[in-house]
GROMACS .gro file of C-alpha atoms in nm:
model
  269
    1MET     CA    1   2.482  -0.492   3.575
    2SER     CA    2   2.350  -0.550   3.219
    3VAL     CA    3   1.987  -0.583   3.136
    4CYS     CA    4   2.029  -0.947   3.029
    5ALA     CA    5   2.197  -1.029   3.363
    6THR     CA    6   1.890  -0.891   3.545
    7LEU     CA    7   1.656  -1.111   3.349
    8TYR     CA    8   1.833  -1.446   3.392
    9GLU     CA    9   2.140  -1.592   3.557
   10PRO     CA   10   2.425  -1.642   3.304
   11PRO     CA   11   2.510  -2.019   3.263
   12GLY     CA   12   2.811  -2.159   3.419
   13PRO     CA   13   3.081  -2.371   3.236
   14ARG     CA   14   2.857  -2.679   3.245
   15GLY     CA   15   2.561  -2.483   3.117
   16VAL     CA   16   2.778  -2.323   2.837
   17ARG     CA   17   2.890  -2.682   2.730
   18ARG     CA   18   2.530  -2.803   2.737
   19ASN     CA   19   2.407  -2.508   2.528
   20ARG     CA   20   2.689  -2.568   2.272
   21VAL     CA   21   2.603  -2.939   2.246
   22LEU     CA   22   2.231  -2.862   2.201
   23THR     CA   23   2.313  -2.597   1.940
   24ALA     CA   24   2.520  -2.846   1.744
   25LEU     CA   25   2.242  -3.112   1.767
   26VAL     CA   26   1.986  -2.870   1.640
   27ALA     CA   27   2.211  -2.754   1.357
   28LEU     CA   28   2.271  -3.115   1.256
   29ALA     CA   29   1.896  -3.184   1.265
   30LEU     CA   30   1.828  -2.881   1.045
   31LEU     CA   31   2.097  -2.991   0.799
   32ALA     CA   32   1.948  -3.336   0.792
   33VAL     CA   33   1.606  -3.195   0.710
   34ALA     CA   34   1.754  -2.968   0.444
   35ALA     CA   35   1.939  -3.269   0.292
   36PHE     CA   36   1.620  -3.476   0.296
   37VAL     CA   37   1.417  -3.191   0.120
   38TYR     CA   38   1.688  -3.136  -0.139
   39ALA     CA   39   1.713  -3.514  -0.215
   40ARG     CA   40   1.333  -3.547  -0.247
   41PHE     CA   41   1.311  -3.240  -0.471
   42ASP     CA   42   1.590  -3.374  -0.684
   43ALA     CA   43   1.426  -3.709  -0.723
   44LYS     CA   44   1.107  -3.542  -0.842
   45GLY     CA   45   1.292  -3.308  -1.079
   46GLN     CA   46   1.200  -2.993  -0.885
   47TRP     CA   47   1.547  -2.849  -0.933
   48ALA     CA   48   1.524  -2.859  -1.302
   49ALA     CA   49   1.611  -2.528  -1.470
   50GLU     CA   50   1.290  -2.496  -1.663
   51LYS     CA   51   1.100  -2.483  -1.351
   52TRP     CA   52   1.309  -2.196  -1.197
   53THR     CA   53   1.408  -1.979  -1.490
   54PRO     CA   54   1.048  -1.852  -1.554
   55LEU     CA   55   1.078  -1.670  -1.213
   56LEU     CA   56   1.363  -1.462  -1.356
   57ARG     CA   57   1.182  -1.345  -1.662
   58ALA     CA   58   1.083  -0.982  -1.682
   59ASP     CA   59   0.747  -1.050  -1.846
   60VAL     CA   60   0.654  -1.295  -1.565
   61TRP     CA   61   0.728  -1.020  -1.308
   62ALA     CA   62   0.534  -0.759  -1.502
   63THR     CA   63   0.234  -0.988  -1.560
   64PHE     CA   64   0.202  -1.175  -1.225
   65ILE     CA   65   0.432  -1.075  -0.943
   66LEU     CA   66   0.440  -0.703  -0.950
   67PRO     CA   67   0.054  -0.660  -1.005
   68GLY     CA   68  -0.004  -0.911  -0.723
   69LEU     CA   69   0.244  -0.725  -0.500
   70ALA     CA   70   0.068  -0.393  -0.579
   71GLY     CA   71  -0.267  -0.551  -0.482
   72THR     CA   72  -0.129  -0.696  -0.151
   73LEU     CA   73   0.033  -0.357  -0.056
   74ALA     CA   74  -0.279  -0.162  -0.151
   75ALA     CA   75  -0.500  -0.379   0.068
   76ALA     CA   76  -0.241  -0.380   0.354
   77VAL     CA   77  -0.195   0.001   0.350
   78ALA     CA   78  -0.570   0.064   0.346
   79GLY     CA   79  -0.611  -0.200   0.623
   80VAL     CA   80  -0.338  -0.049   0.839
   81VAL     CA   81  -0.486   0.303   0.819
   82LEU     CA   82  -0.843   0.193   0.890
   83ALA     CA   83  -0.764  -0.063   1.147
   84GLY     CA   84  -0.547   0.190   1.325
   85LEU     CA   85  -0.835   0.439   1.328
   86PHE     CA   86  -1.073   0.167   1.435
   87GLY     CA   87  -0.844   0.068   1.720
   88LEU     CA   88  -0.798   0.421   1.844
   89VAL     CA   89  -1.174   0.495   1.840
   90PHE     CA   90  -1.281   0.171   2.011
   91ALA     CA   91  -0.991   0.163   2.257
   92THR     CA   92  -1.093   0.510   2.371
   93ALA     CA   93  -1.459   0.401   2.386
   94ARG     CA   94  -1.371   0.095   2.601
   95LEU     CA   95  -1.187   0.328   2.845
   96SER     CA   96  -1.480   0.562   2.874
   97ASP     CA   97  -1.634   0.629   3.213
   98HIS     CA   98  -1.979   0.604   3.063
   99ARG     CA   99  -2.124   0.249   3.071
  100TRP     CA  100  -2.346   0.326   2.769
  101VAL     CA  101  -2.032   0.384   2.559
  102ARG     CA  102  -1.800   0.126   2.720
  103VAL     CA  103  -2.026  -0.180   2.700
  104PRO     CA  104  -2.125  -0.157   2.339
  105ALA     CA  105  -1.766  -0.088   2.242
  106ALA     CA  106  -1.663  -0.395   2.427
  107VAL     CA  107  -1.928  -0.604   2.250
  108VAL     CA  108  -1.807  -0.492   1.912
  109VAL     CA  109  -1.444  -0.543   1.986
  110GLU     CA  110  -1.487  -0.896   2.141
  111PHE     CA  111  -1.724  -1.001   1.850
  112PHE     CA  112  -1.492  -0.898   1.564
  113ARG     CA  113  -1.188  -1.028   1.752
  114SER     CA  114  -1.349  -1.365   1.788
  115VAL     CA  115  -1.493  -1.411   1.439
  116PRO     CA  116  -1.237  -1.564   1.194
  117LEU     CA  117  -1.111  -1.315   0.942
  118LEU     CA  118  -1.194  -1.550   0.660
  119LEU     CA  119  -1.569  -1.537   0.758
  120LEU     CA  120  -1.561  -1.157   0.771
  121ILE     CA  121  -1.422  -1.138   0.417
  122PHE     CA  122  -1.684  -1.393   0.297
  123PHE     CA  123  -1.967  -1.211   0.473
  124ALA     CA  124  -1.857  -0.873   0.320
  125PHE     CA  125  -1.828  -1.015  -0.028
  126PHE     CA  126  -2.125  -1.239  -0.052
  127GLY     CA  127  -2.356  -1.070   0.197
  128SER     CA  128  -2.319  -0.707   0.085
  129TYR     CA  129  -2.598  -0.742  -0.185
  130VAL     CA  130  -2.842  -0.881   0.070
  131LEU     CA  131  -2.769  -0.599   0.318
  132ILE     CA  132  -2.722  -0.294   0.099
  133GLY     CA  133  -2.825  -0.407  -0.247
  134VAL     CA  134  -2.480  -0.362  -0.394
  135ASN     CA  135  -2.207  -0.620  -0.464
  136ILE     CA  136  -1.889  -0.466  -0.319
  137SER     CA  137  -1.554  -0.535  -0.488
  138ALA     CA  138  -1.319  -0.798  -0.365
  139PHE     CA  139  -1.075  -0.516  -0.254
  140ALA     CA  140  -1.344  -0.362  -0.036
  141ALA     CA  141  -1.429  -0.708   0.118
  142VAL     CA  142  -1.068  -0.771   0.202
  143VAL     CA  143  -1.011  -0.431   0.358
  144PHE     CA  144  -1.337  -0.459   0.548
  145GLY     CA  145  -1.222  -0.792   0.702
  146LEU     CA  146  -0.876  -0.664   0.776
  147THR     CA  147  -1.008  -0.344   0.937
  148LEU     CA  148  -1.258  -0.510   1.173
  149TYR     CA  149  -1.058  -0.805   1.283
  150ASN     CA  150  -0.708  -0.630   1.319
  151GLY     CA  151  -0.875  -0.309   1.432
  152SER     CA  152  -1.028  -0.507   1.725
  153VAL     CA  153  -0.690  -0.650   1.827
  154ILE     CA  154  -0.527  -0.309   1.798
  155ALA     CA  155  -0.796  -0.164   2.019
  156GLU     CA  156  -0.711  -0.419   2.284
  157ILE     CA  157  -0.335  -0.343   2.246
  158ILE     CA  158  -0.388   0.029   2.288
  159ARG     CA  159  -0.631  -0.019   2.584
  160ALA     CA  160  -0.373  -0.240   2.755
  161GLY     CA  161  -0.106   0.027   2.697
  162VAL     CA  162  -0.326   0.291   2.854
  163LEU     CA  163  -0.408   0.085   3.156
  164SER     CA  164  -0.044  -0.002   3.208
  165LEU     CA  165   0.046   0.365   3.260
  166PRO     CA  166   0.096   0.487   3.606
  167LYS     CA  167  -0.210   0.649   3.761
  168GLY     CA  168  -0.006   0.948   3.842
  169GLN     CA  169  -0.011   1.044   3.476
  170ARG     CA  170  -0.386   1.086   3.478
  171GLU     CA  171  -0.394   1.253   3.814
  172ALA     CA  172  -0.130   1.502   3.716
  173ALA     CA  173  -0.320   1.594   3.399
  174TYR     CA  174  -0.636   1.658   3.593
  175ALA     CA  175  -0.442   1.864   3.842
  176VAL     CA  176  -0.333   2.112   3.575
  177GLY     CA  177  -0.694   2.153   3.465
  178MET     CA  178  -0.725   1.920   3.167
  179ARG     CA  179  -1.061   1.765   3.079
  180LYS     CA  180  -1.125   1.397   3.034
  181GLY     CA  181  -1.095   1.421   2.652
  182GLN     CA  182  -0.773   1.617   2.673
  183VAL     CA  183  -0.618   1.373   2.921
  184MET     CA  184  -0.684   1.083   2.694
  185ARG     CA  185  -0.589   1.260   2.367
  186LEU     CA  186  -0.284   1.453   2.486
  187VAL     CA  187  -0.146   1.250   2.768
  188LEU     CA  188  -0.252   0.884   2.785
  189LEU     CA  189  -0.290   0.783   2.417
  190PRO     CA  190   0.050   0.921   2.300
  191GLN     CA  191   0.231   0.733   2.584
  192ALA     CA  192   0.037   0.413   2.530
  193VAL     CA  193   0.096   0.404   2.159
  194LYS     CA  194   0.464   0.465   2.214
  195ALA     CA  195   0.478   0.189   2.480
  196MET     CA  196   0.285  -0.055   2.263
  197LEU     CA  197   0.465   0.030   1.936
  198PRO     CA  198   0.639  -0.307   1.898
  199ALA     CA  199   0.310  -0.489   1.949
  200LEU     CA  200   0.131  -0.259   1.700
  201ILE     CA  201   0.400  -0.314   1.433
  202SER     CA  202   0.372  -0.685   1.495
  203GLN     CA  203  -0.003  -0.673   1.434
  204PHE     CA  204   0.060  -0.480   1.114
  205VAL     CA  205   0.287  -0.764   1.001
  206VAL     CA  206  -0.008  -1.008   1.075
  207LEU     CA  207  -0.233  -0.777   0.870
  208LEU     CA  208   0.010  -0.785   0.579
  209LYS     CA  209   0.018  -1.159   0.580
  210ASP     CA  210  -0.358  -1.176   0.634
  211SER     CA  211  -0.419  -0.992   0.305
  212ALA     CA  212  -0.334  -1.314   0.125
  213LEU     CA  213  -0.681  -1.441   0.232
  214GLY     CA  214  -0.820  -1.215  -0.049
  215LEU     CA  215  -0.737  -1.524  -0.270
  216ILE     CA  216  -1.070  -1.679  -0.160
  217VAL     CA  217  -1.285  -1.397  -0.313
  218GLY     CA  218  -1.075  -1.352  -0.623
  219TYR     CA  219  -0.881  -1.049  -0.519
  220ASP     CA  220  -0.567  -0.995  -0.729
  221GLU     CA  221  -0.305  -1.017  -0.454
  222LEU     CA  222   0.045  -1.168  -0.445
  223VAL     CA  223  -0.057  -1.525  -0.366
  224ASP     CA  224  -0.328  -1.531  -0.628
  225ARG     CA  225  -0.134  -1.368  -0.916
  226GLY     CA  226   0.206  -1.489  -0.817
  227LEU     CA  227   0.135  -1.849  -0.713
  228ASN     CA  228  -0.179  -1.948  -0.913
  229GLY     CA  229  -0.089  -1.734  -1.216
  230ILE     CA  230   0.270  -1.857  -1.253
  231ALA     CA  231   0.191  -2.225  -1.173
  232ALA     CA  232  -0.096  -2.234  -1.420
  233ASN     CA  233   0.138  -2.121  -1.699
  234PHE     CA  234   0.460  -2.301  -1.609
  235SER     CA  235   0.357  -2.594  -1.391
  236ASN     CA  236   0.598  -2.494  -1.117
  237VAL     CA  237   0.379  -2.436  -0.810
  238ILE     CA  238   0.648  -2.520  -0.558
  239GLN     CA  239   0.904  -2.282  -0.721
  240ALA     CA  240   0.639  -2.013  -0.738
  241ALA     CA  241   0.545  -2.070  -0.373
  242VAL     CA  242   0.912  -2.040  -0.271
  243LEU     CA  243   0.937  -1.703  -0.452
  244ILE     CA  244   0.617  -1.566  -0.295
  245ALA     CA  245   0.728  -1.678   0.048
  246ALA     CA  246   1.060  -1.502  -0.002
  247ILE     CA  247   0.886  -1.183  -0.098
  248PHE     CA  248   0.666  -1.194   0.209
  249ILE     CA  249   0.972  -1.267   0.428
  250VAL     CA  250   1.151  -0.955   0.286
  251MET     CA  251   0.845  -0.736   0.353
  252ASN     CA  252   0.802  -0.862   0.709
  253MET     CA  253   1.173  -0.822   0.787
  254ALA     CA  254   1.144  -0.466   0.660
  255LEU     CA  255   0.850  -0.402   0.896
  256ASP     CA  256   1.046  -0.567   1.183
  257ARG     CA  257   1.339  -0.338   1.113
  258LEU     CA  258   1.105  -0.038   1.110
  259ALA     CA  259   0.961  -0.146   1.440
  260ALA     CA  260   1.311  -0.180   1.591
  261ARG     CA  261   1.403   0.166   1.457
  262LEU     CA  262   1.084   0.335   1.583
  263GLY     CA  263   1.117   0.166   1.917
  264ALA     CA  264   1.476   0.294   1.954
  265ARG     CA  265   1.371   0.638   1.863
  266ALA     CA  266   1.084   0.628   2.109
  267ARG     CA  267   1.316   0.524   2.396
  268THR     CA  268   1.556   0.807   2.320
  269ALA     CA  269   1.283   1.074   2.276
   0.00000   0.00000   0.00000
């Protein structure tokens, strides 16, 4: 029996016909929406060549899009690395047998998981001088927010992965003489990360998109450079937004494919 058959009962002839009718209706509805959007854009002159051709110019890409993309990727890569480390440390702390370690870690994770990322970036950028007497850069403020917010979510993902493992894994490790730290580091965490890999990659996709919030503190990322920069020079904000959205879609699809490939490799390992 296939996996799909164990999850739900395959529809009969009537169910198949109903699904085909619903699919056709949804397709017609989407076509109607697309036709409406096209007509409205056409009525407002949004399909005019002068609004789209600047997006094909090499100087536009060199001045606006590629620098913005580099900024987005720089913040995302730094955020992924630091959020991953933050998540590992605080997931381990929340799983500690010592209450004096477990409770403060839980407070930190729940606090930063509950505060909106936008406020974390604001606080880091505008509050740094009050706290440490130095105005940190927009890049540092964005990475700070991405690290604390997404790191807290990752900590919960990893903790859930560890708790989902059979208790026999821990007991077997203790039986061969491992200490608590070795059990967590060598047995539980590797299995939890492997099990939670799709969820972790999904959170990294969220982190990549969240880097666009750097716009509010003037960070030179893709939305700021690509959308505001192009629109200010060519008065084509909708066309620039379509291009930026397409770039984000491509990056997110690449991460999804990476997650699928890593998941398949983990299952066969």
